[in-house]
Short mmCIF file of C-alpha atoms in Angstrom, two decimals:
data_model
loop_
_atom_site.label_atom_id
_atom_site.label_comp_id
_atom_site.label_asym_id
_atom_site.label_seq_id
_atom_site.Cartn_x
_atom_site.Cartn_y
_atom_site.Cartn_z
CA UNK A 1 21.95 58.48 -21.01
CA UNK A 2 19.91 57.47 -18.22
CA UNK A 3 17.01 55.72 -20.85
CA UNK A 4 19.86 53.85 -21.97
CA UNK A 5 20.94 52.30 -18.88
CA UNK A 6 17.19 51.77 -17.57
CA UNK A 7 16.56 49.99 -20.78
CA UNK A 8 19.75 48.17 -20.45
CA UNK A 9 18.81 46.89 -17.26
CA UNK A 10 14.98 46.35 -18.01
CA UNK A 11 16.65 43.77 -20.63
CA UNK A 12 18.66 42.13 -18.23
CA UNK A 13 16.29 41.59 -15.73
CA UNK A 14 13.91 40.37 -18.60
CA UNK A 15 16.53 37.94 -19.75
CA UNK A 16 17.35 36.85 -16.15
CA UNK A 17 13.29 35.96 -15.29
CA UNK A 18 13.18 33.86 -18.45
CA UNK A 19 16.71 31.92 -17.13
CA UNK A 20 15.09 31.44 -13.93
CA UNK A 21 11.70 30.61 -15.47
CA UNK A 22 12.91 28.08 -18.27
CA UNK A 23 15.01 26.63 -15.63
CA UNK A 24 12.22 26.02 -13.12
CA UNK A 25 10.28 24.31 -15.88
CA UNK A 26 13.38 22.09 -17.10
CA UNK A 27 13.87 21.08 -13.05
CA UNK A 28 10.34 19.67 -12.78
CA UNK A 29 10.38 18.14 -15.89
CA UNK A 30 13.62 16.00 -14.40
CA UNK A 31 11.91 15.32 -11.60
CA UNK A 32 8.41 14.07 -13.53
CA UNK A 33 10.27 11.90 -15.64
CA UNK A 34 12.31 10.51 -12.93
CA UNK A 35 9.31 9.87 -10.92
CA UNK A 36 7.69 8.00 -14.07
CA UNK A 37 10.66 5.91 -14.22
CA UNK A 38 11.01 5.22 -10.83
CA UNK A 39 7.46 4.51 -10.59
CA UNK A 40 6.98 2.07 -13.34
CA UNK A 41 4.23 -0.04 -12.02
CA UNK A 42 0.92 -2.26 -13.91
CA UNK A 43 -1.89 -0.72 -14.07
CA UNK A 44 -5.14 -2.44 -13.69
CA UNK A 45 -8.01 0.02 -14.84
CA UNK A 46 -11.60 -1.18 -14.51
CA UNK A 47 -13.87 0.89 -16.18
CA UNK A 48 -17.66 0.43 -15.23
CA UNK A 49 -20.86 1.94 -16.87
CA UNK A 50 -24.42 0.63 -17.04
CA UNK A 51 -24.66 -3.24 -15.53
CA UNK A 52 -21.07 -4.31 -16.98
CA UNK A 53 -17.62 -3.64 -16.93
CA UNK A 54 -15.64 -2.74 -20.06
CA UNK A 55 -13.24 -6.35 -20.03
CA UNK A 56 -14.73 -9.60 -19.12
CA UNK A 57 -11.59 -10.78 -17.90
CA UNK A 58 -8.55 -8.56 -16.38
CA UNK A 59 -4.96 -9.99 -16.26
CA UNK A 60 -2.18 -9.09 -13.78
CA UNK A 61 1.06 -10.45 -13.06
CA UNK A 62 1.75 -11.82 -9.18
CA UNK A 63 4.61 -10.45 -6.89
CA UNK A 64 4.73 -6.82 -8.72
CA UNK A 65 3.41 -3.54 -7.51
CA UNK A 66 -0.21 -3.01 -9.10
CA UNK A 67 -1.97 0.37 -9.19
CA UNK A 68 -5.68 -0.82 -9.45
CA UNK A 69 -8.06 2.29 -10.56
CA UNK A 70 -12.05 2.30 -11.00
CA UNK A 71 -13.32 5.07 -13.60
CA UNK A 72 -17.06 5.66 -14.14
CA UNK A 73 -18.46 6.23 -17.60
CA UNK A 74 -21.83 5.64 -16.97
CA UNK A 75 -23.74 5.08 -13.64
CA UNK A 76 -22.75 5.35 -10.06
CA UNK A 77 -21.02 2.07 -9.10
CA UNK A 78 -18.56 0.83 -6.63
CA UNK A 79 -16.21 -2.96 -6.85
CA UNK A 80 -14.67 -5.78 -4.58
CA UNK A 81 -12.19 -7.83 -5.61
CA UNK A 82 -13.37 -11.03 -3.83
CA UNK A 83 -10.80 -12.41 -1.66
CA UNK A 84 -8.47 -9.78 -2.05
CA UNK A 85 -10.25 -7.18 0.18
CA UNK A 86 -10.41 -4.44 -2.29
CA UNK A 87 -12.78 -2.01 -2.72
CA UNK A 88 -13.23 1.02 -4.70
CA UNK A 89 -15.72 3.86 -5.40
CA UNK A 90 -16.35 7.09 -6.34
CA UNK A 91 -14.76 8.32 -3.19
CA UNK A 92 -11.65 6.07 -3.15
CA UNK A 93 -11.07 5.09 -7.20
CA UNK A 94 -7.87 3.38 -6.43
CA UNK A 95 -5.31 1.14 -4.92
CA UNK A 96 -1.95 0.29 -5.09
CA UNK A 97 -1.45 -3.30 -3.91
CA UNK A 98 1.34 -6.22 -4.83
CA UNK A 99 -0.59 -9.71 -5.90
CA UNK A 100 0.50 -11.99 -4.07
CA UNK A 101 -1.23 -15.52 -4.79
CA UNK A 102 -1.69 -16.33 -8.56
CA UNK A 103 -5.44 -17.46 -9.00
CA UNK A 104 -8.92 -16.29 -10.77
CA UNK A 105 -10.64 -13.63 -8.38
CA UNK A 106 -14.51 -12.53 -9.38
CA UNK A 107 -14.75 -8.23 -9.15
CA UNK A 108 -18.46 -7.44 -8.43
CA UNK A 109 -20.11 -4.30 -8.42
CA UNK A 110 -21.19 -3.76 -5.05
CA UNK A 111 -23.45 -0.95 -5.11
CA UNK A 112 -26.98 -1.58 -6.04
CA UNK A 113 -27.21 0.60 -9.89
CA UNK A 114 -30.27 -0.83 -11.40
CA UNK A 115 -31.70 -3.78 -13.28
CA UNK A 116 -28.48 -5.25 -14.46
CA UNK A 117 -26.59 -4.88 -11.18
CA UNK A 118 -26.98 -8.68 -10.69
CA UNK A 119 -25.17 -9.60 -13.54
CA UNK A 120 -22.02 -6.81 -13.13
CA UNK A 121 -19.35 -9.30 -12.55
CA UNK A 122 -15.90 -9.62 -14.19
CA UNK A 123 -12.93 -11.96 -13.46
CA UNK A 124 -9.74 -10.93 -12.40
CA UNK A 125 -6.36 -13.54 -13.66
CA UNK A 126 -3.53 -12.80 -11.12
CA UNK A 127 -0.93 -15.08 -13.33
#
């Protein structure tokens, strides 16, 4: 009789872990999509390898939140957003910032990576 009721209860508190388990998943997955939606901001992603960037020309929008990011595929390399006072590198890949001024902004790569460095440029379009 006593197997019984320890198996009884070894199945209950199984069932109850899983609740509490299941439920701790479905809470955070609430709360990720509500931050997504919440947090619904352009992205601007530069991606930089070997003396070049991987768009000529980047285009934002003015007057809404902009999460600019650097990735590295290829090289060591670090940017500045000419008259905007951005910067990014290895250490600090990104920014969140609001454009404020429409206008054409040059994005240079700012530390020295070789032959090419010279001509890493790219233009950024804040529309």
């Amino acid at each position: 009789m006593q197997k019984w009721i320890f198996f009884v209860l070894f199945i209950l508190a199984g069932a109850l872990g899983l609740g509490v388990l299941f439920q701790d998943i479905s809470n955070r997955q609430e709360a990720k999509e509500a931050d997504a939606a919440s947090s619904k901001i352009q992205q601007l992603k530069i991606v930089a390898s070997n003396w070049q960037f991987d768009q000529a020309d980047f285009t934002v929008k003015s007057g809404e939140p902009t999460k600019v990011s650097l990735s590295l595929k290829e090289g060591v390399h670090a940017i500045e957003i000419q008259g905007l006072g951005i910067k990014l590198d290895k250490e600090n890949p990104s920014k969140e910032i609001t454009f404020d001024k429409p206008g054409t902004y040059e994005i240079d790569c700012v530390l020295p990576c070789g032959e090419g460095h010279a001509k890493m440029k790219s233009k950024l379009v804040v529309q």
